[in-house]
Amino acid sequence: MADLRELYQQVILDHNRSPRNFRVPEGANREAQGDNPLCGDKITVYAKVSPDGKIEDVGFQGSGCAISQASASLMTSAVKGKSTAEAEEMFEAFHGMVTGEKDTPTLPRKLMAFGGVKEFPARVKCANLPWHTLHAALGHVGRVATTE
Ligand code: ZN
């Protein structure tokens, strides 16, 4: 557990300092906005999904705390190249992990680092926001959805 906590801090720092996929992907055909008023995090997630349901490209824009930004950065890295079904499975697993509802041994290790967030209930929404927004984007073709 101690090294996961260390990994958590490293991951947050690293991805907050140099966020991955902080852009609107060319040819994006899915989009949703997420809002976490408790913390002031706002995010828009964009994805380019192929006709057979593969996430060819994904990116995000927005502003917020280090945790929401790092989570968005990691999320986009994790789901790029995956099918939408695989991304939805990751969403379920991540959500279960940060809320402490279930164990999620199948997640990539860097995402597992966010498990520490469940010790800080006020931060769970920050970590979850990008995933909820992706979930909304994948469920709504060609329109903007708001999660809250
Ligand atoms: Zn936040």
CSV table of N, CA, C and O in Angstrom, one decimal, residues 2-93:
chain,number,residue,atom,x,y,z
A,2,ALA,N,2.0,1.2,0.8
A,2,ALA,CA,2.8,2.4,0.8
A,2,ALA,C,3.4,2.8,-0.5
A,2,ALA,O,3.5,3.9,-0.9
A,3,ASP,N,3.8,1.7,-1.3
A,3,ASP,CA,4.4,2.1,-2.6
A,3,ASP,C,3.3,2.6,-3.6
A,3,ASP,O,3.5,3.4,-4.5
A,4,LEU,N,2.0,2.1,-3.4
A,4,LEU,CA,0.9,2.6,-4.3
A,4,LEU,C,0.7,4.1,-3.9
A,4,LEU,O,0.4,4.9,-4.8
A,5,ARG,N,0.8,4.5,-2.7
A,5,ARG,CA,0.6,5.9,-2.3
A,5,ARG,C,1.7,6.7,-2.9
A,5,ARG,O,1.5,7.8,-3.4
A,6,GLU,N,2.9,6.2,-2.9
A,6,GLU,CA,4.0,6.9,-3.5
A,6,GLU,C,3.8,7.1,-5.0
A,6,GLU,O,4.0,8.1,-5.6
A,7,LEU,N,3.4,6.0,-5.6
A,7,LEU,CA,3.1,6.0,-7.1
A,7,LEU,C,2.0,7.0,-7.4
A,7,LEU,O,2.0,7.8,-8.3
A,8,TYR,N,1.0,7.1,-6.5
A,8,TYR,CA,-0.1,8.0,-6.6
A,8,TYR,C,0.4,9.4,-6.7
A,8,TYR,O,0.0,10.2,-7.6
A,9,GLN,N,1.3,9.8,-5.8
A,9,GLN,CA,1.8,11.1,-5.7
A,9,GLN,C,2.7,11.4,-7.0
A,9,GLN,O,2.6,12.5,-7.6
A,10,GLN,N,3.5,10.4,-7.4
A,10,GLN,CA,4.3,10.6,-8.6
A,10,GLN,C,3.4,10.8,-9.8
A,10,GLN,O,3.7,11.7,-10.6
A,11,VAL,N,2.4,10.0,-9.9
A,11,VAL,CA,1.5,10.0,-11.1
A,11,VAL,C,0.8,11.4,-11.2
A,11,VAL,O,0.7,12.0,-12.2
A,12,ILE,N,0.3,11.8,-10.0
A,12,ILE,CA,-0.5,13.1,-10.0
A,12,ILE,C,0.5,14.3,-10.4
A,12,ILE,O,0.1,15.1,-11.2
A,13,LEU,N,1.7,14.3,-9.8
A,13,LEU,CA,2.6,15.3,-10.1
A,13,LEU,C,3.0,15.3,-11.6
A,13,LEU,O,3.0,16.3,-12.3
A,14,ASP,N,3.4,14.1,-12.1
A,14,ASP,CA,3.8,14.0,-13.4
A,14,ASP,C,2.8,14.4,-14.4
A,14,ASP,O,3.0,15.2,-15.3
A,15,HIS,N,1.5,13.9,-14.3
A,15,HIS,CA,0.5,14.1,-15.3
A,15,HIS,C,-0.1,15.5,-15.1
A,15,HIS,O,-0.6,16.1,-16.1
A,16,ASN,N,0.0,16.1,-13.9
A,16,ASN,CA,-0.4,17.5,-13.8
A,16,ASN,C,0.6,18.5,-14.4
A,16,ASN,O,0.2,19.5,-15.0
A,17,ARG,N,1.9,18.1,-14.3
A,17,ARG,CA,2.9,19.0,-14.9
A,17,ARG,C,2.9,18.9,-16.4
A,17,ARG,O,3.0,19.9,-17.1
A,18,SER,N,2.7,17.7,-16.9
A,18,SER,CA,2.7,17.5,-18.4
A,18,SER,C,1.6,16.6,-18.8
A,18,SER,O,1.7,15.4,-19.0
A,19,PRO,N,0.3,17.2,-18.8
A,19,PRO,CA,-0.8,16.4,-19.2
A,19,PRO,C,-0.7,15.8,-20.6
A,19,PRO,O,-0.3,16.5,-21.5
A,20,ARG,N,-1.1,14.5,-20.7
A,20,ARG,CA,-1.2,13.9,-22.0
A,20,ARG,C,-2.5,14.2,-22.7
A,20,ARG,O,-3.5,14.2,-22.0
A,21,ASN,N,-2.5,14.3,-24.0
A,21,ASN,CA,-3.7,14.4,-24.8
A,21,ASN,C,-4.6,15.6,-24.4
A,21,ASN,O,-5.8,15.6,-24.5
A,22,PHE,N,-3.9,16.7,-24.0
A,22,PHE,CA,-4.6,17.9,-23.7
A,22,PHE,C,-4.8,18.7,-25.0
A,22,PHE,O,-4.1,19.6,-25.3
A,23,ARG,N,-5.9,18.3,-25.8
A,23,ARG,CA,-6.1,18.8,-27.1
A,23,ARG,C,-7.4,18.3,-27.6
A,23,ARG,O,-8.0,17.3,-27.0
A,24,VAL,N,-7.9,18.9,-28.7
A,24,VAL,CA,-9.1,18.4,-29.4
A,24,VAL,C,-8.6,17.5,-30.5
A,24,VAL,O,-7.9,18.0,-31.4
A,25,PRO,N,-8.8,16.2,-30.5
A,25,PRO,CA,-8.3,15.4,-31.5
A,25,PRO,C,-9.0,15.7,-32.9
A,25,PRO,O,-10.2,16.0,-32.9
A,26,GLU,N,-8.2,15.6,-33.9
A,26,GLU,CA,-8.7,15.9,-35.3
A,26,GLU,C,-9.8,14.8,-35.6
A,26,GLU,O,-9.5,13.6,-35.4
A,27,GLY,N,-10.9,15.2,-36.1
A,27,GLY,CA,-11.9,14.3,-36.5
A,27,GLY,C,-12.7,13.8,-35.4
A,27,GLY,O,-13.4,12.7,-35.5
A,28,ALA,N,-12.7,14.4,-34.2
A,28,ALA,CA,-13.4,14.0,-33.1
A,28,ALA,C,-14.9,14.0,-33.4
A,28,ALA,O,-15.5,14.9,-34.0
A,29,ASN,N,-15.6,12.9,-33.0
A,29,ASN,CA,-17.0,12.7,-33.3
A,29,ASN,C,-17.9,12.5,-32.1
A,29,ASN,O,-19.0,12.2,-32.1
A,30,ARG,N,-17.2,12.5,-30.9
A,30,ARG,CA,-17.9,12.4,-29.6
A,30,ARG,C,-17.4,13.5,-28.7
A,30,ARG,O,-16.2,13.8,-28.7
A,31,GLU,N,-18.3,14.0,-27.9
A,31,GLU,CA,-17.9,15.1,-27.0
A,31,GLU,C,-18.9,15.2,-25.9
A,31,GLU,O,-20.1,15.0,-26.0
A,32,ALA,N,-18.3,15.4,-24.7
A,32,ALA,CA,-19.2,15.7,-23.5
A,32,ALA,C,-18.5,16.6,-22.6
A,32,ALA,O,-17.3,16.7,-22.5
A,33,GLN,N,-19.3,17.4,-21.8
A,33,GLN,CA,-18.7,18.2,-20.8
A,33,GLN,C,-19.0,17.7,-19.4
A,33,GLN,O,-20.1,17.2,-19.2
A,34,GLY,N,-18.1,17.9,-18.5
A,34,GLY,CA,-18.3,17.5,-17.2
A,34,GLY,C,-18.0,18.6,-16.2
A,34,GLY,O,-17.2,19.5,-16.5
A,35,ASP,N,-18.7,18.6,-15.1
A,35,ASP,CA,-18.6,19.8,-14.2
A,35,ASP,C,-18.6,19.2,-12.8
A,35,ASP,O,-19.5,18.4,-12.4
A,36,ASN,N,-17.7,19.6,-12.0
A,36,ASN,CA,-17.6,19.2,-10.6
A,36,ASN,C,-17.7,20.5,-9.7
A,36,ASN,O,-16.7,21.0,-9.3
A,37,PRO,N,-18.9,21.0,-9.5
A,37,PRO,CA,-19.0,22.3,-8.8
A,37,PRO,C,-18.4,22.3,-7.4
A,37,PRO,O,-18.0,23.4,-6.9
A,38,LEU,N,-18.3,21.1,-6.8
A,38,LEU,CA,-17.8,21.1,-5.4
A,38,LEU,C,-16.3,21.6,-5.4
A,38,LEU,O,-15.9,22.2,-4.4
A,39,CYS,N,-15.6,21.3,-6.5
A,39,CYS,CA,-14.2,21.7,-6.5
A,39,CYS,C,-13.9,22.8,-7.5
A,39,CYS,O,-12.9,23.5,-7.4
A,40,GLY,N,-14.8,22.9,-8.5
A,40,GLY,CA,-14.6,23.9,-9.6
A,40,GLY,C,-13.9,23.3,-10.8
A,40,GLY,O,-13.4,24.0,-11.6
A,41,ASP,N,-13.9,22.0,-10.9
A,41,ASP,CA,-13.3,21.3,-12.0
A,41,ASP,C,-14.3,21.3,-13.2
A,41,ASP,O,-15.5,21.0,-13.0
A,42,LYS,N,-13.8,21.7,-14.4
A,42,LYS,CA,-14.6,21.7,-15.6
A,42,LYS,C,-13.8,21.0,-16.7
A,42,LYS,O,-12.6,21.3,-16.8
A,43,ILE,N,-14.4,20.1,-17.4
A,43,ILE,CA,-13.6,19.4,-18.4
A,43,ILE,C,-14.5,19.0,-19.6
A,43,ILE,O,-15.7,18.9,-19.5
A,44,THR,N,-13.9,19.1,-20.8
A,44,THR,CA,-14.6,18.5,-22.0
A,44,THR,C,-13.7,17.4,-22.5
A,44,THR,O,-12.5,17.5,-22.6
A,45,VAL,N,-14.4,16.3,-22.8
A,45,VAL,CA,-13.7,15.1,-23.3
A,45,VAL,C,-14.1,14.9,-24.8
A,45,VAL,O,-15.3,15.0,-25.1
A,46,TYR,N,-13.2,14.7,-25.6
A,46,TYR,CA,-13.4,14.5,-27.1
A,46,TYR,C,-12.9,13.1,-27.4
A,46,TYR,O,-11.9,12.7,-27.0
A,47,ALA,N,-13.6,12.5,-28.3
A,47,ALA,CA,-13.1,11.2,-28.8
A,47,ALA,C,-13.4,11.0,-30.3
A,47,ALA,O,-14.5,11.5,-30.8
A,48,LYS,N,-12.5,10.3,-31.0
A,48,LYS,CA,-12.8,9.9,-32.3
A,48,LYS,C,-13.0,8.4,-32.3
A,48,LYS,O,-12.1,7.7,-32.0
A,49,VAL,N,-14.3,8.0,-32.6
A,49,VAL,CA,-14.6,6.6,-32.5
A,49,VAL,C,-14.9,6.1,-33.9
A,49,VAL,O,-15.6,6.7,-34.7
A,50,SER,N,-14.3,5.0,-34.3
A,50,SER,CA,-14.4,4.4,-35.6
A,50,SER,C,-15.8,3.8,-35.7
A,50,SER,O,-16.4,3.5,-34.7
A,51,PRO,N,-16.3,3.5,-36.9
A,51,PRO,CA,-17.6,2.9,-37.1
A,51,PRO,C,-17.7,1.5,-36.4
A,51,PRO,O,-18.8,1.1,-35.9
A,52,ASP,N,-16.6,0.8,-36.2
A,52,ASP,CA,-16.7,-0.5,-35.5
A,52,ASP,C,-16.4,-0.3,-34.0
A,52,ASP,O,-16.2,-1.3,-33.3
A,53,GLY,N,-16.4,0.9,-33.5
A,53,GLY,CA,-16.4,1.1,-32.0
A,53,GLY,C,-15.1,1.1,-31.4
A,53,GLY,O,-14.9,0.8,-30.2
A,54,LYS,N,-14.0,1.5,-32.1
A,54,LYS,CA,-12.7,1.6,-31.5
A,54,LYS,C,-12.4,3.1,-31.3
A,54,LYS,O,-12.7,4.0,-32.1
A,55,ILE,N,-11.8,3.4,-30.1
A,55,ILE,CA,-11.4,4.8,-29.8
A,55,ILE,C,-10.1,5.1,-30.5
A,55,ILE,O,-9.0,4.7,-29.9
A,56,GLU,N,-10.2,5.7,-31.6
A,56,GLU,CA,-8.9,5.9,-32.4
A,56,GLU,C,-8.1,7.1,-31.8
A,56,GLU,O,-6.9,7.1,-31.9
A,57,ASP,N,-8.8,8.0,-31.2
A,57,ASP,CA,-8.1,9.2,-30.6
A,57,ASP,C,-9.0,9.7,-29.5
A,57,ASP,O,-10.2,9.6,-29.6
A,58,VAL,N,-8.4,10.3,-28.5
A,58,VAL,CA,-9.1,10.9,-27.4
A,58,VAL,C,-8.3,12.0,-26.8
A,58,VAL,O,-7.1,12.0,-26.8
A,59,GLY,N,-9.0,13.1,-26.4
A,59,GLY,CA,-8.3,14.2,-25.8
A,59,GLY,C,-9.3,14.9,-24.8
A,59,GLY,O,-10.4,14.6,-24.7
A,60,PHE,N,-8.7,15.9,-24.1
A,60,PHE,CA,-9.5,16.7,-23.2
A,60,PHE,C,-9.1,18.1,-23.1
A,60,PHE,O,-7.9,18.4,-23.5
A,61,GLN,N,-10.0,19.0,-22.7
A,61,GLN,CA,-9.6,20.4,-22.4
A,61,GLN,C,-10.4,20.7,-21.1
A,61,GLN,O,-11.3,20.1,-20.7
A,62,GLY,N,-9.9,21.8,-20.5
A,62,GLY,CA,-10.6,22.2,-19.3
A,62,GLY,C,-9.6,22.7,-18.2
A,62,GLY,O,-8.4,22.8,-18.5
A,63,SER,N,-10.2,23.0,-17.1
A,63,SER,CA,-9.3,23.4,-16.0
A,63,SER,C,-9.9,22.8,-14.7
A,63,SER,O,-11.0,22.5,-14.6
A,64,GLY,N,-9.0,22.7,-13.7
A,64,GLY,CA,-9.4,22.1,-12.5
A,64,GLY,C,-8.2,21.8,-11.6
A,64,GLY,O,-7.1,22.2,-11.9
A,65,CYS,N,-8.5,21.1,-10.6
A,65,CYS,CA,-7.4,20.8,-9.6
A,65,CYS,C,-6.5,19.7,-10.2
A,65,CYS,O,-6.8,19.1,-11.2
A,66,ALA,N,-5.4,19.5,-9.5
A,66,ALA,CA,-4.3,18.6,-10.0
A,66,ALA,C,-4.9,17.2,-10.2
A,66,ALA,O,-4.5,16.5,-11.1
A,67,ILE,N,-5.8,16.8,-9.3
A,67,ILE,CA,-6.3,15.4,-9.3
A,67,ILE,C,-7.2,15.2,-10.6
A,67,ILE,O,-7.0,14.2,-11.3
A,68,SER,N,-8.0,16.1,-10.8
A,68,SER,CA,-8.9,16.0,-12.0
A,68,SER,C,-8.1,16.0,-13.3
A,68,SER,O,-8.4,15.3,-14.2
A,69,GLN,N,-7.1,16.9,-13.3
A,69,GLN,CA,-6.3,17.0,-14.6
A,69,GLN,C,-5.5,15.8,-14.8
A,69,GLN,O,-5.4,15.2,-15.9
A,70,ALA,N,-4.9,15.3,-13.7
A,70,ALA,CA,-4.0,14.1,-13.8
A,70,ALA,C,-4.9,12.9,-14.1
A,70,ALA,O,-4.5,12.0,-14.9
A,71,SER,N,-6.1,12.8,-13.6
A,71,SER,CA,-7.0,11.7,-13.9
A,71,SER,C,-7.4,11.7,-15.3
A,71,SER,O,-7.4,10.7,-16.0
A,72,ALA,N,-7.7,12.9,-15.9
A,72,ALA,CA,-8.1,13.0,-17.3
A,72,ALA,C,-6.9,12.6,-18.2
A,72,ALA,O,-7.1,11.9,-19.2
A,73,SER,N,-5.7,13.0,-17.8
A,73,SER,CA,-4.5,12.7,-18.6
A,73,SER,C,-4.3,11.2,-18.6
A,73,SER,O,-4.1,10.6,-19.7
A,74,LEU,N,-4.4,10.6,-17.5
A,74,LEU,CA,-4.2,9.1,-17.4
A,74,LEU,C,-5.3,8.4,-18.1
A,74,LEU,O,-5.0,7.4,-18.8
A,75,MET,N,-6.5,8.9,-17.9
A,75,MET,CA,-7.6,8.2,-18.6
A,75,MET,C,-7.5,8.2,-20.1
A,75,MET,O,-7.7,7.1,-20.7
A,76,THR,N,-7.2,9.3,-20.6
A,76,THR,CA,-7.1,9.4,-22.1
A,76,THR,C,-6.0,8.5,-22.6
A,76,THR,O,-6.1,7.8,-23.6
A,77,SER,N,-4.8,8.4,-21.8
A,77,SER,CA,-3.8,7.5,-22.2
A,77,SER,C,-4.2,6.0,-22.1
A,77,SER,O,-3.8,5.2,-23.0
A,78,ALA,N,-5.1,5.7,-21.1
A,78,ALA,CA,-5.5,4.3,-20.9
A,78,ALA,C,-6.5,3.8,-21.9
A,78,ALA,O,-6.4,2.7,-22.3
A,79,VAL,N,-7.4,4.7,-22.4
A,79,VAL,CA,-8.4,4.2,-23.3
A,79,VAL,C,-8.1,4.4,-24.8
A,79,VAL,O,-8.8,3.8,-25.6
A,80,LYS,N,-7.1,5.1,-25.1
A,80,LYS,CA,-6.8,5.3,-26.5
A,80,LYS,C,-6.4,4.0,-27.1
A,80,LYS,O,-5.6,3.2,-26.6
A,81,GLY,N,-7.0,3.7,-28.3
A,81,GLY,CA,-6.8,2.4,-29.0
A,81,GLY,C,-7.7,1.3,-28.5
A,81,GLY,O,-7.7,0.2,-29.1
A,82,LYS,N,-8.4,1.5,-27.4
A,82,LYS,CA,-9.3,0.5,-26.9
A,82,LYS,C,-10.7,0.6,-27.6
A,82,LYS,O,-11.0,1.6,-28.2
A,83,SER,N,-11.5,-0.5,-27.4
A,83,SER,CA,-12.9,-0.4,-27.9
A,83,SER,C,-13.7,0.4,-26.9
A,83,SER,O,-13.3,0.5,-25.7
A,84,THR,N,-14.8,0.9,-27.3
A,84,THR,CA,-15.7,1.6,-26.4
A,84,THR,C,-16.2,0.7,-25.3
A,84,THR,O,-16.3,1.1,-24.1
A,85,ALA,N,-16.4,-0.6,-25.6
A,85,ALA,CA,-16.8,-1.6,-24.6
A,85,ALA,C,-15.7,-1.7,-23.5
A,85,ALA,O,-16.0,-1.8,-22.3
A,86,GLU,N,-14.4,-1.8,-24.0
A,86,GLU,CA,-13.3,-1.9,-23.0
A,86,GLU,C,-13.2,-0.6,-22.1
A,86,GLU,O,-12.9,-0.7,-20.9
A,87,ALA,N,-13.4,0.5,-22.8
A,87,ALA,CA,-13.4,1.8,-22.0
A,87,ALA,C,-14.5,1.8,-21.0
A,87,ALA,O,-14.3,2.3,-19.9
A,88,GLU,N,-15.7,1.3,-21.3
A,88,GLU,CA,-16.8,1.3,-20.4
A,88,GLU,C,-16.4,0.4,-19.2
A,88,GLU,O,-16.8,0.6,-18.0
A,89,GLU,N,-15.8,-0.8,-19.5
A,89,GLU,CA,-15.4,-1.7,-18.4
A,89,GLU,C,-14.4,-1.0,-17.5
A,89,GLU,O,-14.4,-1.1,-16.3
A,90,MET,N,-13.4,-0.2,-18.1
A,90,MET,CA,-12.5,0.5,-17.2
A,90,MET,C,-13.2,1.5,-16.4
A,90,MET,O,-12.8,1.8,-15.2
A,91,PHE,N,-14.2,2.2,-17.0
A,91,PHE,CA,-15.0,3.2,-16.3
A,91,PHE,C,-15.6,2.6,-15.0
A,91,PHE,O,-15.5,3.1,-13.9
A,92,GLU,N,-16.2,1.4,-15.2
A,92,GLU,CA,-16.9,0.7,-14.1
A,92,GLU,C,-15.9,0.3,-13.1
A,92,GLU,O,-16.1,0.5,-11.9
A,93,ALA,N,-14.7,-0.2,-13.5
A,93,ALA,CA,-13.7,-0.6,-12.6
A,93,ALA,C,-13.1,0.5,-11.8
A,93,ALA,O,-12.9,0.5,-10.6
